[in-house]
Amino acid sequence: MSASALQALSARAPRSDGVEARQRLLYAALALFAANGYAKTSTREIARAAGVNISAISYYFGDKAGLYAATFGEPMGGNAGDFISLYAAPELPLEEALQIFFTRMIEPLKQGEIVRQCIQLHLREMLEPTSQWAEEMERDIKGPHNAIAGVLCRRLGITRPDDDVHRLTFAITGLAMQLFVSQDLVEAIRPSLLNTPRSVDTWAQRLTGYAIALVEAEALRRQTAARHAAAPARSGRKKT
């Protein structure tokens, strides 16, 4: 959220349920943590930017660490476990599972500046890790990765992911992540590809198609390898 947006939000009359104050704190913290890092951002600065009393941080988030953790999950769509449950159901066809994955994965791109701050925050955490990094790795990186690998295993007819399934999983999830990392480049070269909610939805459709093509290519590769492996065995039996 930009400084002007924060000021506009702060100027409005506060809601009695406190939702607005909590939101101002969340997005003020996101902007400051992304720009300055965890250690160099004080709770007093955050409260001042959000236009609330500093005690509101402990009331809504427990402490600075709790607020920091919230900036990682909430602006990008919330709990990864809820997200995984939408596309990892065993009964879902491959195309439907991937469509759900990509639609929800790139939905935050519709938020503009907020998603840029989220990406900056994640990159900063990678370079200057806190205890949050280990939690992010388990919850928001390994979890979705393993769920997609499970979806691919069902399509490929195997029970456990091997190295090639993990390669394929990284390739598929990378289709979505590349959009976040390259957002500024896309907007500089072809802004119409990301400048409306509809254009983001189109990306979800196209990425689903690209991912299915990758999966089918891997399925064909495995079938071809299996036939080649079986051919010498059949040849050997004929000679004897």
XYZ file of C-alpha atoms in Angstrom, residues 21-163:
143
model
C -7.057 -0.359 12.332
C -5.680 -3.874 12.026
C -5.532 -3.528 8.254
C -3.685 -0.228 8.462
C -1.141 -1.807 10.782
C -0.700 -4.819 8.504
C -0.038 -2.807 5.359
C 2.060 -0.150 7.066
C 4.215 -2.946 8.505
C 4.456 -4.659 5.129
C 5.745 -1.483 3.460
C 8.278 -0.761 6.222
C 9.512 -4.337 6.657
C 9.922 -4.670 2.879
C 11.864 -1.409 2.649
C 13.983 -1.630 5.801
C 13.955 -5.209 7.061
C 12.760 -6.616 10.364
C 15.600 -5.461 12.607
C 15.621 -1.877 11.318
C 11.866 -1.340 11.598
C 10.487 -0.273 14.966
C 6.965 -0.806 16.234
C 6.766 2.926 16.876
C 7.439 3.629 13.194
C 4.763 1.152 12.159
C 2.164 2.595 14.511
C 2.970 6.125 13.341
C 2.644 5.131 9.658
C -0.651 3.368 10.339
C -2.029 6.246 12.407
C -2.826 4.082 15.446
C -1.649 3.771 19.028
C 1.408 1.562 19.456
C -0.532 -0.658 21.880
C -2.703 -1.752 18.946
C 0.178 -3.925 17.714
C 0.095 -6.113 20.814
C -3.710 -6.107 20.790
C -4.060 -7.368 17.204
C -0.807 -9.257 16.610
C 0.724 -10.053 20.004
C 4.090 -8.436 19.291
C 6.390 -7.282 16.511
C 7.224 -10.867 15.508
C 3.533 -11.709 15.234
C 2.952 -8.697 13.021
C 5.944 -9.647 10.878
C 4.580 -13.171 10.430
C 1.180 -11.789 9.418
C 2.732 -9.684 6.650
C 3.937 -12.865 4.959
C 0.651 -14.728 4.737
C -2.315 -12.400 4.827
C -1.674 -9.979 1.918
C -0.904 -12.895 -0.430
C -4.055 -14.826 0.344
C -3.825 -16.324 3.807
C -3.229 -19.876 4.992
C -1.337 -22.162 2.612
C -3.108 -25.193 4.049
C -6.489 -23.857 2.950
C -5.049 -23.156 -0.497
C -3.624 -26.667 -0.832
C -6.920 -28.309 0.097
C -8.583 -26.643 -2.904
C -6.402 -28.229 -5.594
C -4.982 -31.368 -3.984
C -8.252 -33.323 -3.622
C -7.661 -36.815 -5.108
C -10.864 -36.764 -7.160
C -9.964 -33.620 -9.116
C -8.944 -34.028 -12.775
C -5.478 -32.701 -13.582
C -6.700 -29.676 -15.561
C -9.121 -28.597 -12.840
C -6.492 -28.980 -10.118
C -3.968 -26.905 -12.060
C -6.577 -24.287 -12.949
C -7.379 -23.829 -9.255
C -3.677 -23.703 -8.394
C -2.789 -21.030 -10.937
C -5.930 -18.963 -10.373
C -5.344 -18.708 -6.643
C -1.564 -18.487 -6.952
C -1.512 -15.393 -9.148
C -4.633 -13.713 -7.740
C -2.465 -11.343 -5.631
C -1.106 -9.789 -8.851
C -4.383 -7.876 -9.004
C -3.246 -5.938 -5.904
C -0.506 -3.982 -7.674
C 1.845 -2.247 -5.236
C 1.013 -4.579 -2.374
C 2.272 -7.634 -4.230
C 5.511 -5.809 -5.085
C 6.061 -5.175 -1.394
C 5.329 -8.835 -0.625
C 7.918 -10.002 -3.149
C 10.440 -7.506 -1.779
C 9.737 -8.763 1.741
C 10.255 -12.397 0.754
C 13.478 -11.606 -1.080
C 14.742 -9.643 1.913
C 13.899 -12.544 4.211
C 15.917 -14.874 1.986
C 18.925 -12.548 2.168
C 18.505 -11.555 5.823
C 16.715 -14.580 7.329
C 14.931 -14.458 10.652
C 13.153 -17.325 12.399
C 10.287 -16.658 9.982
C 12.238 -18.187 7.100
C 12.061 -21.743 8.460
C 8.307 -21.432 8.945
C 7.862 -20.011 5.462
C 9.849 -22.874 3.988
C 7.711 -25.534 5.659
C 4.298 -23.892 5.306
C 4.354 -21.820 2.138
C 7.036 -23.472 0.005
C 7.375 -27.179 0.802
C 3.662 -27.692 1.417
C 2.387 -26.395 -1.945
C 5.327 -28.029 -3.757
C 4.597 -31.462 -2.295
C 0.876 -31.083 -3.000
C 1.514 -30.369 -6.697
C 3.925 -33.310 -6.806
C 1.109 -35.502 -5.469
C -1.254 -34.247 -8.197
C 1.365 -35.113 -10.822
C 1.965 -38.568 -9.380
C -1.704 -39.416 -9.823
C -1.594 -38.367 -13.477
C 1.638 -40.271 -14.121
C 0.428 -43.377 -12.342
C 3.126 -43.562 -9.682
C 2.790 -43.693 -5.925
C 5.701 -41.501 -4.860
C 7.453 -38.544 -6.513
C 10.846 -39.316 -7.997
C 13.473 -36.801 -9.121
